[in-house]
Short mmCIF file of C-alpha atoms in Angstrom, two decimals:
data_model
loop_
_atom_site.label_atom_id
_atom_site.label_comp_id
_atom_site.label_asym_id
_atom_site.label_seq_id
_atom_site.Cartn_x
_atom_site.Cartn_y
_atom_site.Cartn_z
CA UNK A 477 107.65 175.36 84.88
CA UNK A 478 106.12 178.32 86.70
CA UNK A 479 102.57 178.94 85.45
CA UNK A 480 100.07 181.63 86.32
CA UNK A 481 96.43 180.59 85.88
CA UNK A 482 93.57 183.08 85.98
CA UNK A 483 90.35 181.83 87.54
CA UNK A 484 92.15 179.03 89.37
CA UNK A 485 89.74 178.72 92.30
CA UNK A 486 87.23 176.41 90.63
CA UNK A 487 86.36 174.34 87.58
CA UNK A 488 88.90 173.84 84.84
CA UNK A 489 91.30 176.37 86.36
CA UNK A 490 91.42 174.56 89.70
CA UNK A 491 91.82 171.17 88.05
CA UNK A 492 94.61 172.44 85.79
CA UNK A 493 96.40 173.97 88.76
CA UNK A 494 96.28 170.60 90.54
CA UNK A 495 97.45 168.74 87.43
CA UNK A 496 100.42 171.01 86.77
CA UNK A 497 101.42 170.91 90.44
CA UNK A 498 101.24 167.10 90.39
CA UNK A 499 103.59 167.16 87.39
CA UNK A 500 106.15 169.07 89.44
CA UNK A 501 105.38 172.58 88.27
CA UNK A 502 104.90 175.72 90.32
CA UNK A 503 101.47 177.32 89.97
CA UNK A 504 100.37 180.84 90.81
CA UNK A 505 96.59 180.78 90.91
CA UNK A 506 94.43 183.88 90.76
CA UNK A 507 90.83 184.55 91.73
CA UNK A 508 88.66 187.57 92.32
CA UNK A 509 87.81 186.98 95.96
CA UNK A 510 89.12 183.65 97.23
CA UNK A 511 91.61 183.14 100.05
CA UNK A 512 94.80 181.35 99.15
CA UNK A 513 94.97 182.88 95.66
CA UNK A 514 96.53 185.98 94.19
CA UNK A 515 93.75 188.54 93.86
CA UNK A 516 92.88 189.35 90.26
CA UNK A 517 89.75 190.74 88.64
CA UNK A 518 90.56 190.59 84.93
CA UNK A 519 87.84 193.16 84.18
CA UNK A 520 89.57 195.78 86.35
CA UNK A 521 92.72 197.31 84.80
CA UNK A 522 93.91 198.47 88.23
CA UNK A 523 93.65 194.91 89.56
CA UNK A 524 95.64 193.57 86.61
CA UNK A 525 98.35 196.18 87.08
CA UNK A 526 98.46 195.47 90.82
CA UNK A 527 99.06 191.78 90.18
CA UNK A 528 101.91 192.57 87.82
CA UNK A 529 103.39 194.83 90.49
CA UNK A 530 103.17 192.16 93.18
CA UNK A 531 104.96 189.69 90.92
CA UNK A 532 107.86 192.16 90.77
CA UNK A 533 110.79 190.39 89.07
CA UNK A 534 109.15 186.95 88.95
CA UNK A 535 109.67 185.05 85.71
CA UNK A 536 106.67 183.23 84.25
CA UNK A 537 107.14 180.26 81.95
CA UNK A 538 103.45 180.11 81.11
CA UNK A 539 100.28 182.16 81.40
CA UNK A 540 96.89 180.44 81.21
CA UNK A 541 94.04 182.85 80.49
CA UNK A 542 91.19 180.76 81.84
CA UNK A 543 88.93 183.23 83.69
CA UNK A 544 85.68 183.83 81.84
CA UNK A 545 81.91 184.02 82.04
CA UNK A 546 78.92 182.55 80.18
CA UNK A 547 76.07 184.87 81.10
CA UNK A 548 73.66 184.48 78.20
CA UNK A 549 72.84 180.77 78.37
CA UNK A 550 69.14 180.36 77.58
CA UNK A 551 68.55 184.01 76.70
CA UNK A 552 65.63 184.53 74.26
CA UNK A 553 66.33 186.30 70.99
CA UNK A 554 63.27 188.45 71.52
CA UNK A 555 63.95 190.80 74.42
CA UNK A 556 67.06 189.01 75.67
CA UNK A 557 70.79 189.71 75.45
CA UNK A 558 70.79 193.15 77.14
CA UNK A 559 73.60 195.57 76.36
CA UNK A 560 75.02 195.32 79.89
CA UNK A 561 75.40 191.56 79.46
CA UNK A 562 77.41 192.11 76.29
CA UNK A 563 79.68 194.59 78.05
CA UNK A 564 80.26 192.38 81.09
CA UNK A 565 80.96 189.29 78.99
CA UNK A 566 83.44 190.98 76.66
CA UNK A 567 85.16 192.65 79.63
CA UNK A 568 85.91 189.22 81.10
CA UNK A 569 86.33 187.02 78.04
CA UNK A 570 88.19 189.36 75.70
CA UNK A 571 89.43 192.61 77.24
CA UNK A 572 90.47 190.77 80.40
CA UNK A 573 92.56 188.33 78.39
CA UNK A 574 94.33 191.13 76.55
CA UNK A 575 94.99 193.23 79.64
CA UNK A 576 96.39 190.22 81.51
CA UNK A 577 98.70 189.27 78.66
CA UNK A 578 99.79 192.87 78.20
CA UNK A 579 100.60 193.38 81.88
CA UNK A 580 102.46 190.09 82.29
CA UNK A 581 104.59 190.22 79.14
CA UNK A 582 107.65 191.48 81.08
CA UNK A 583 107.40 188.43 83.35
CA UNK A 584 107.03 186.05 80.42
CA UNK A 585 110.03 187.58 78.69
CA UNK A 586 112.17 186.52 81.67
CA UNK A 587 111.57 182.86 80.76
CA UNK A 588 113.62 180.86 78.27
CA UNK A 589 110.51 179.23 76.78
CA UNK A 590 107.50 181.47 77.48
CA UNK A 591 104.05 180.40 76.36
CA UNK A 592 100.48 181.66 76.62
CA UNK A 593 97.40 179.42 76.68
CA UNK A 594 94.06 181.08 75.94
CA UNK A 595 90.98 179.05 76.84
CA UNK A 596 88.42 179.72 74.13
CA UNK A 597 85.74 177.25 72.99
CA UNK A 598 84.57 175.31 69.98
CA UNK A 599 81.65 177.75 70.12
CA UNK A 600 84.11 180.32 68.74
CA UNK A 601 84.44 178.41 65.48
CA UNK A 602 82.70 179.67 62.35
CA UNK A 603 82.04 176.03 61.49
CA UNK A 604 79.76 175.65 64.53
CA UNK A 605 76.91 178.13 64.28
CA UNK A 606 73.65 176.48 65.38
CA UNK A 607 72.28 179.71 66.84
CA UNK A 608 71.79 180.97 70.38
CA UNK A 609 74.33 182.03 73.01
CA UNK A 610 75.23 185.00 70.84
CA UNK A 611 77.25 186.84 73.44
CA UNK A 612 79.32 183.87 74.55
CA UNK A 613 79.97 182.73 70.99
CA UNK A 614 80.98 186.22 69.89
CA UNK A 615 83.26 186.76 72.87
CA UNK A 616 85.01 183.43 72.45
CA UNK A 617 85.41 184.08 68.71
CA UNK A 618 87.01 187.41 69.63
CA UNK A 619 89.33 185.63 72.09
CA UNK A 620 90.33 183.22 69.31
CA UNK A 621 91.06 186.13 66.97
CA UNK A 622 92.99 187.88 69.73
CA UNK A 623 95.11 184.81 70.32
CA UNK A 624 95.90 184.39 66.65
CA UNK A 625 97.06 187.99 66.36
CA UNK A 626 99.08 187.82 69.57
CA UNK A 627 100.80 184.72 68.20
CA UNK A 628 101.92 186.70 65.14
CA UNK A 629 103.14 189.70 67.12
CA UNK A 630 104.87 187.75 69.89
CA UNK A 631 106.60 185.09 67.80
CA UNK A 632 109.63 187.35 67.12
CA UNK A 633 109.94 187.71 70.92
CA UNK A 634 110.03 183.93 71.34
CA UNK A 635 106.60 183.76 73.02
CA UNK A 636 104.29 180.99 71.80
CA UNK A 637 100.50 181.42 71.95
CA UNK A 638 97.92 178.65 71.70
CA UNK A 639 94.13 178.79 71.76
CA UNK A 640 92.18 175.80 73.06
CA UNK A 641 88.75 174.25 73.32
CA UNK A 642 88.74 172.58 76.75
CA UNK A 643 85.93 170.18 75.92
CA UNK A 644 82.43 170.09 77.34
CA UNK A 645 83.32 169.90 81.02
CA UNK A 646 81.33 169.14 84.17
CA UNK A 647 81.61 172.56 85.79
CA UNK A 648 79.17 175.24 86.88
CA UNK A 649 79.38 176.53 83.31
CA UNK A 650 79.18 173.19 81.52
CA UNK A 651 76.61 171.47 83.72
CA UNK A 652 76.47 168.01 85.23
CA UNK A 653 75.63 166.22 81.96
CA UNK A 654 78.83 167.34 80.21
CA UNK A 655 81.17 164.78 78.64
CA UNK A 656 84.35 165.39 80.63
CA UNK A 657 85.35 165.72 84.25
CA UNK A 658 87.52 168.74 85.07
CA UNK A 659 90.38 166.33 85.73
CA UNK A 660 90.08 164.80 82.23
CA UNK A 661 90.11 168.22 80.62
CA UNK A 662 92.99 169.39 82.80
CA UNK A 663 95.15 166.40 81.90
CA UNK A 664 94.73 167.11 78.20
CA UNK A 665 95.25 170.83 78.58
CA UNK A 666 98.43 170.25 80.58
CA UNK A 667 99.71 168.12 77.70
CA UNK A 668 98.84 170.89 75.25
CA UNK A 669 100.65 173.49 77.35
CA UNK A 670 103.77 171.36 77.54
CA UNK A 671 103.69 170.75 73.77
CA UNK A 672 103.12 174.40 72.80
CA UNK A 673 106.10 175.92 71.02
CA UNK A 674 106.99 178.48 68.39
CA UNK A 675 106.44 175.74 65.80
CA UNK A 676 102.78 175.45 66.83
CA UNK A 677 102.09 179.04 67.87
CA UNK A 678 98.70 180.31 66.75
CA UNK A 679 97.16 176.85 66.93
CA UNK A 680 93.48 176.30 67.74
CA UNK A 681 93.22 172.83 69.25
CA UNK A 682 90.95 170.70 71.37
CA UNK A 683 91.90 169.60 74.86
CA UNK A 684 93.02 166.23 73.47
CA UNK A 685 95.26 167.64 70.75
CA UNK A 686 93.06 167.68 67.66
CA UNK A 687 93.27 170.68 65.35
CA UNK A 688 89.97 172.58 65.44
CA UNK A 689 88.70 174.44 62.37
CA UNK A 690 88.55 178.18 62.78
#
């Protein structure tokens, strides 16, 4: 399986790239400014188009939309959450996902069993609303909605789409007290990617395969 992973230079993306490679797959990893990776800034439409051009006639069996930001952790309700932070977060977590999927659809259509994995979060769920982190929650909820709608539109083309909560992971974003190592999360996500099919398209699941309420 040939998989392209956005944001593959660190954290969950790097661990998932290692896991899929260890399972015998071929991984194309992207990063904004890291040597050894395909260059991709998901917030820049020209960068997305350039990546698609460099891939030329390459077929992709899977696309993992992992790149994202969490900029508003700890922001106060009074005076916090500036407009620029909203714009930057949605550009990476929502628009960037859509632009990447849109640009790489021709490459996915060259596969016999194409699939798209969108990394969202349980913080996207309407059932988990304890307050705070308004920008991140809203952007991940939008990514969940995006994935559900893509699943409906792409099913006739034979492309399966799944949306996933990767767990609370020990990364720069999750912090050192998180429950899971990146390797634990990556192992579960690799299982989810392999299991994703047109029968399960549109699913919102946890890293370990449990259905998550929307």
